[in-house]
PDB file of C-alpha atoms in Angstrom:
ATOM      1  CA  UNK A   3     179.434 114.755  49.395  1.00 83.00           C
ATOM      2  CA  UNK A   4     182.183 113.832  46.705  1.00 91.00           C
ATOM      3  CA  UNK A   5     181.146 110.820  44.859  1.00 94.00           C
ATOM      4  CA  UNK A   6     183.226 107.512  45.766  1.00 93.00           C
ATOM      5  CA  UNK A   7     182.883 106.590  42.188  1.00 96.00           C
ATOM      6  CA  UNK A   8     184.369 109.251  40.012  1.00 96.00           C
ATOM      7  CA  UNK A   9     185.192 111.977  42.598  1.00 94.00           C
ATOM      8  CA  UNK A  10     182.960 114.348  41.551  1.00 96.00           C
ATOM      9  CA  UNK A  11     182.123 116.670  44.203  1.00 95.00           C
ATOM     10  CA  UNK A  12     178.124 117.426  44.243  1.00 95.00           C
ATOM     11  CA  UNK A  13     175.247 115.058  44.484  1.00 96.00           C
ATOM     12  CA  UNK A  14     171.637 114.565  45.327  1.00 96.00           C
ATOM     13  CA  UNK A  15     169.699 113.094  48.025  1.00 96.00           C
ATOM     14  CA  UNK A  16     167.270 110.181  46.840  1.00 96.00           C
ATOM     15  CA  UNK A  17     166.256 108.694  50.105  1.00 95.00           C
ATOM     16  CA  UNK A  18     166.927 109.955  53.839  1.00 95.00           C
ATOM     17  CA  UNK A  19     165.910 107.386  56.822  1.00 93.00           C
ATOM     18  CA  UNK A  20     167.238 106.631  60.525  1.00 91.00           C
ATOM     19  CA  UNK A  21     169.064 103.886  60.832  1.00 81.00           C
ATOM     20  CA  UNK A  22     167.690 101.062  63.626  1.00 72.00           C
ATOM     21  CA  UNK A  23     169.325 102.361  66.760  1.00 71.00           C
ATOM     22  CA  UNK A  24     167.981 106.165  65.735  1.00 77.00           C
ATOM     23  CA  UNK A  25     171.879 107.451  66.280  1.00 75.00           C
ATOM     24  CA  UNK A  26     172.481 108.234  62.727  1.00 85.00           C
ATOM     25  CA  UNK A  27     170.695 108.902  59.580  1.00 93.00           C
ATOM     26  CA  UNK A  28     171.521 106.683  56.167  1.00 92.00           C
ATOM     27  CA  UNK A  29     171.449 108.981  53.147  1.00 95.00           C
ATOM     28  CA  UNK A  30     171.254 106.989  49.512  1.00 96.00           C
ATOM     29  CA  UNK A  31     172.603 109.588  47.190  1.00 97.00           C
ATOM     30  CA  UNK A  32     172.824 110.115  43.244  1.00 97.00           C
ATOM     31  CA  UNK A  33     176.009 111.639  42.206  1.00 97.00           C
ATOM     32  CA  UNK A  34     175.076 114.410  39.258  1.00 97.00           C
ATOM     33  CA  UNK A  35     177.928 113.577  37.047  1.00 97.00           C
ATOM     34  CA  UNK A  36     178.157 109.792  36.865  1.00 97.00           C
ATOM     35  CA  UNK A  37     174.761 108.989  37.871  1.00 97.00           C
ATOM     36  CA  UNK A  38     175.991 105.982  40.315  1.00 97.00           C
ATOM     37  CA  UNK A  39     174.299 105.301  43.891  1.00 96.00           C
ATOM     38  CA  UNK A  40     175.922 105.236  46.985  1.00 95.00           C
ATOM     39  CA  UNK A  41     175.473 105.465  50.613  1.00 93.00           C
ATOM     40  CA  UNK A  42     176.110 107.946  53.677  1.00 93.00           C
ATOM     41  CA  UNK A  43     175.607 108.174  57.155  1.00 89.00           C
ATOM     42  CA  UNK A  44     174.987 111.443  59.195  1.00 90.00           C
ATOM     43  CA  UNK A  45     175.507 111.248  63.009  1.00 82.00           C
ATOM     44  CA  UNK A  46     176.043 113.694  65.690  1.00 78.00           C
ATOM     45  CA  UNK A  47     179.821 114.843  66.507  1.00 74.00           C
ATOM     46  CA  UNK A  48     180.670 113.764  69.908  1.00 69.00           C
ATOM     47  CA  UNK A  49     183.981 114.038  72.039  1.00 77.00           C
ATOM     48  CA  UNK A  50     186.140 111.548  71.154  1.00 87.00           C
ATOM     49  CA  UNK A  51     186.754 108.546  73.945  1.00 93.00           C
ATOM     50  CA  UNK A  52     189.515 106.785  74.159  1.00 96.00           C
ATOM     51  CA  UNK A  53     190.178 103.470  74.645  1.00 96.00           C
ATOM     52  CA  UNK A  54     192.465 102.114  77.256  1.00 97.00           C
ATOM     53  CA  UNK A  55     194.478  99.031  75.737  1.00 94.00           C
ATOM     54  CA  UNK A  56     195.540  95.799  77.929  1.00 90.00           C
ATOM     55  CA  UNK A  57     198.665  96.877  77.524  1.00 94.00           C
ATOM     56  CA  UNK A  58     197.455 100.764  79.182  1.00 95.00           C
ATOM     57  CA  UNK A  59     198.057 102.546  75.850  1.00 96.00           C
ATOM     58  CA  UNK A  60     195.068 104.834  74.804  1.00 96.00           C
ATOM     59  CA  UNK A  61     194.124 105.400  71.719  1.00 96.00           C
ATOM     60  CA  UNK A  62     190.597 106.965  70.043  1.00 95.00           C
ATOM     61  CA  UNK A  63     187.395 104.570  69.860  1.00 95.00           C
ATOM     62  CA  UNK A  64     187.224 103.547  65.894  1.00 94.00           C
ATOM     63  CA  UNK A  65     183.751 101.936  65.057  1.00 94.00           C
ATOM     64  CA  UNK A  66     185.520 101.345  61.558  1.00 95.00           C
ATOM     65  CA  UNK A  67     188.329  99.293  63.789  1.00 96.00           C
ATOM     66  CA  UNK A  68     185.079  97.228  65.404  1.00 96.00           C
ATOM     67  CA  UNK A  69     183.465  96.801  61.842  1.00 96.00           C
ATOM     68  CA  UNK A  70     186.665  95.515  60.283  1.00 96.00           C
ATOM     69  CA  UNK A  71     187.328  93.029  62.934  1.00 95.00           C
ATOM     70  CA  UNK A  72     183.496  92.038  62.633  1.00 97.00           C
ATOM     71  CA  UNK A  73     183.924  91.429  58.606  1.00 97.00           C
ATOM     72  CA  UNK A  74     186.699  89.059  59.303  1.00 95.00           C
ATOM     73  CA  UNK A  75     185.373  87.256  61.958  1.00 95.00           C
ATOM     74  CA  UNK A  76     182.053  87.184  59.756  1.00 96.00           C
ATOM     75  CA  UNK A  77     183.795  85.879  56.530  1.00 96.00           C
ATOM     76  CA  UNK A  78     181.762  83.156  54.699  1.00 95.00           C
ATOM     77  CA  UNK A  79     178.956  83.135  57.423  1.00 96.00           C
ATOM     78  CA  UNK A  80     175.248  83.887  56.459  1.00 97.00           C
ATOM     79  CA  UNK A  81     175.628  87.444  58.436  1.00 97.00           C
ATOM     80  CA  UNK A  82     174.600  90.793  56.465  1.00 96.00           C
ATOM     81  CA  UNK A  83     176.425  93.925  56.373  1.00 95.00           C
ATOM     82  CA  UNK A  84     172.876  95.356  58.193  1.00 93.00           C
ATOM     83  CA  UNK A  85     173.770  93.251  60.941  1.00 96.00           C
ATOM     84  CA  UNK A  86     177.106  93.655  61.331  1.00 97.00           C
ATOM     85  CA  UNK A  87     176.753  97.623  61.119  1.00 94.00           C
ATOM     86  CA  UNK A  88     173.937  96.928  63.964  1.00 95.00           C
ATOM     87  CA  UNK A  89     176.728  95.354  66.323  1.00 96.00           C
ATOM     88  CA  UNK A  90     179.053  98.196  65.743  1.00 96.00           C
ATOM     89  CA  UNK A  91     176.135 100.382  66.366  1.00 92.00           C
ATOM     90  CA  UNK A  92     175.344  98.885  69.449  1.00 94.00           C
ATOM     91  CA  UNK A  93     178.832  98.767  70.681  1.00 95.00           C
ATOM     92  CA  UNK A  94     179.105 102.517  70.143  1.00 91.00           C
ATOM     93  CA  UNK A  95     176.057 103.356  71.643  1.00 90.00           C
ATOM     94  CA  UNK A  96     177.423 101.442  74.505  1.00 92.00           C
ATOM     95  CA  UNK A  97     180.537 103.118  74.541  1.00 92.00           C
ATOM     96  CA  UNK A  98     179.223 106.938  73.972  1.00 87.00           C
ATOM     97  CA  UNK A  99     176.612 106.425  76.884  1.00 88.00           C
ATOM     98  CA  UNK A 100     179.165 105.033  79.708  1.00 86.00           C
ATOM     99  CA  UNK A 101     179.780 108.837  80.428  1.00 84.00           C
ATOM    100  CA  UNK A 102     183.403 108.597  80.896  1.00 90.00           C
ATOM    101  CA  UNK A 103     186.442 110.140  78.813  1.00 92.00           C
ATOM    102  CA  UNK A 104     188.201 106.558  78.693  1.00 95.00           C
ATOM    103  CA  UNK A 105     186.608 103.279  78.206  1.00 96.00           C
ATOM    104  CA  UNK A 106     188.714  99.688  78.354  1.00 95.00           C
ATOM    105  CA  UNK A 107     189.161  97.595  75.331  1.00 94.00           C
ATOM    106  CA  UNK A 108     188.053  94.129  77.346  1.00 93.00           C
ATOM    107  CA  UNK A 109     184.612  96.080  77.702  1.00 95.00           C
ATOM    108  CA  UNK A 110     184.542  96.550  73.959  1.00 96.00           C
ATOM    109  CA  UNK A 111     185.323  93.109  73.363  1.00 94.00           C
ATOM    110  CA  UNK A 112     183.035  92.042  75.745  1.00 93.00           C
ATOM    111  CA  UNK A 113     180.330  93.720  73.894  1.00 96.00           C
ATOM    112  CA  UNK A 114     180.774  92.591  70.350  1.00 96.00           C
ATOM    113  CA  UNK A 115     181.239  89.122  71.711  1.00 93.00           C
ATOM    114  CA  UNK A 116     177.629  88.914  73.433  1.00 94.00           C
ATOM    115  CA  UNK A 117     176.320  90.294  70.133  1.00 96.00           C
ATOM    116  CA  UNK A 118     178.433  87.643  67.999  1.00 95.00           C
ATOM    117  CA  UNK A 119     177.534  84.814  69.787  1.00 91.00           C
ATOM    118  CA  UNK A 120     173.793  85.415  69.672  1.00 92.00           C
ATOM    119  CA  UNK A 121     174.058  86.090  66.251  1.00 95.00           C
ATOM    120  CA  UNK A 122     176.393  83.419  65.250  1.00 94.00           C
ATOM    121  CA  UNK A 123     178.821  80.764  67.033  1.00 90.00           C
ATOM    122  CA  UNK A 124     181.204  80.109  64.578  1.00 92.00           C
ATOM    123  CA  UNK A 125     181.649  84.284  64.097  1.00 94.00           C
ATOM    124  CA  UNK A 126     182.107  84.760  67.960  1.00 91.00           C
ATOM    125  CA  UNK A 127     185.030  81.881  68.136  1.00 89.00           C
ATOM    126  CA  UNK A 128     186.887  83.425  65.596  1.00 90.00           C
ATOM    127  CA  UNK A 129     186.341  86.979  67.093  1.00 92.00           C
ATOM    128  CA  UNK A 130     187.454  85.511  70.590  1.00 87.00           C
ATOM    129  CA  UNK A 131     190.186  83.406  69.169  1.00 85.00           C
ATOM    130  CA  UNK A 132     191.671  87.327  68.182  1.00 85.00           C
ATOM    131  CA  UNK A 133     190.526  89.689  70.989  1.00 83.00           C
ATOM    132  CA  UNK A 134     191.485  86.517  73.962  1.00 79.00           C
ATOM    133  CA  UNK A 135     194.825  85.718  72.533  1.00 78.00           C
ATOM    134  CA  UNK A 136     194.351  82.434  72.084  1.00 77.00           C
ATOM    135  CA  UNK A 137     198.040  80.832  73.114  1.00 74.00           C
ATOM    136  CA  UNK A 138     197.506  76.782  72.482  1.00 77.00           C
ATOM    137  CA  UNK A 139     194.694  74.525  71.126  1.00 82.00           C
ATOM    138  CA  UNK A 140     193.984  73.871  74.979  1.00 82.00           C
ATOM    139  CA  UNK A 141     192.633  77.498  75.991  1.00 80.00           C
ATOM    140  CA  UNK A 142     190.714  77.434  72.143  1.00 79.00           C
ATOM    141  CA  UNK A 143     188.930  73.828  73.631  1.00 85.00           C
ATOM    142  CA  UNK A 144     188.170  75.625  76.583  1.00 84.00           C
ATOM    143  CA  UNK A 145     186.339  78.404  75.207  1.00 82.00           C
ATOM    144  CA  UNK A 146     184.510  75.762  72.951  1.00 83.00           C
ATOM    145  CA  UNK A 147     183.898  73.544  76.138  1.00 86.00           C
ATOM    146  CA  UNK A 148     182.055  76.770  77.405  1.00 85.00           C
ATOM    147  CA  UNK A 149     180.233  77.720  74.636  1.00 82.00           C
ATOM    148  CA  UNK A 150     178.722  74.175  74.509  1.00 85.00           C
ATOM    149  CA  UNK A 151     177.931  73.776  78.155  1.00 86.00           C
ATOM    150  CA  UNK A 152     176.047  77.423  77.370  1.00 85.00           C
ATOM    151  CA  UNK A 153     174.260  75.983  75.004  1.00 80.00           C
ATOM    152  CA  UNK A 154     173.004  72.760  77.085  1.00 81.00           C
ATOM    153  CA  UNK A 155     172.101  74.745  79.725  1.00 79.00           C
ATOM    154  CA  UNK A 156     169.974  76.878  77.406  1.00 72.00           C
ATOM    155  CA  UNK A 157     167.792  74.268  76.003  1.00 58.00           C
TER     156      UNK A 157
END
């Protein structure tokens, strides 16, 4: 594994452990050069899926897309990176157990927003104010209005 430090192409393993979900295994290594610390993740190789846009384009299922749309929408929240790598573990388990070749993009969404807004409210209004499309203040109040009525009804 070539250090992402200096480049250097050989390294040692300090700690091996599965992560939460059990789908991958996180891998703190040394590098034998430069001596700094980082982290991998070993999973198993499976077929790609792709992902069938609104618009019908296709293109392959990117946890890294997920996890960069979960870092913005988690910006100056109280949410760890442990927790937002367990929603984009979740969301791929989700997607790599449907058993189909082609999975939609509202599904997706779907997913990652029941995980945000558990997790945090403010995180899954900014994720929904992307993935809906969000075209006036008006649909943005209504998705509030719902997310408060939710949270009545809960109590």
């Amino acid at each position: 594994m070539r250090c992402q430090y200096c480049g250097y192409s050989d390294s040692k393993v300090i700690d091996s452990r599965p992560t939460e979900e059990g789908s991958s295994i996180r891998r703190r290594r040394e590098c034998l050069r430069c001596g700094r610390r980082f982290t991998t993740y070993e999973k198993i190789e499976t077929s790609p899926i792709m992902v069938v846009k609104k618009d019908m384009r296709r293109e392959p299922f990117s946890a890294t897309k997920i996890k960069q749309g979960l870092v913005h929408a988690c910006q100056k929240r109280p949410i760890s990176m442990t927790e937002i790598d367990n929603i984009v573990e979740k969301v791929e388990k989700l997607v790599n157990s449907c058993g189909e070749a082609e999975i939609s993009s509202r599904r997706i969404g779907e997913a990652v927003m029941d995980e945000l807004k558990v997790l945090d409210e403010v995180a899954y209004v900014r994720f929904a104010s992307v993935y809906r499309q969000f075209t006036d203040v008006s649909s943005f109040m209504d998705e509030l209005n719902k997310l408060v009525k939710e949270n009545k009804a809960g109590k």
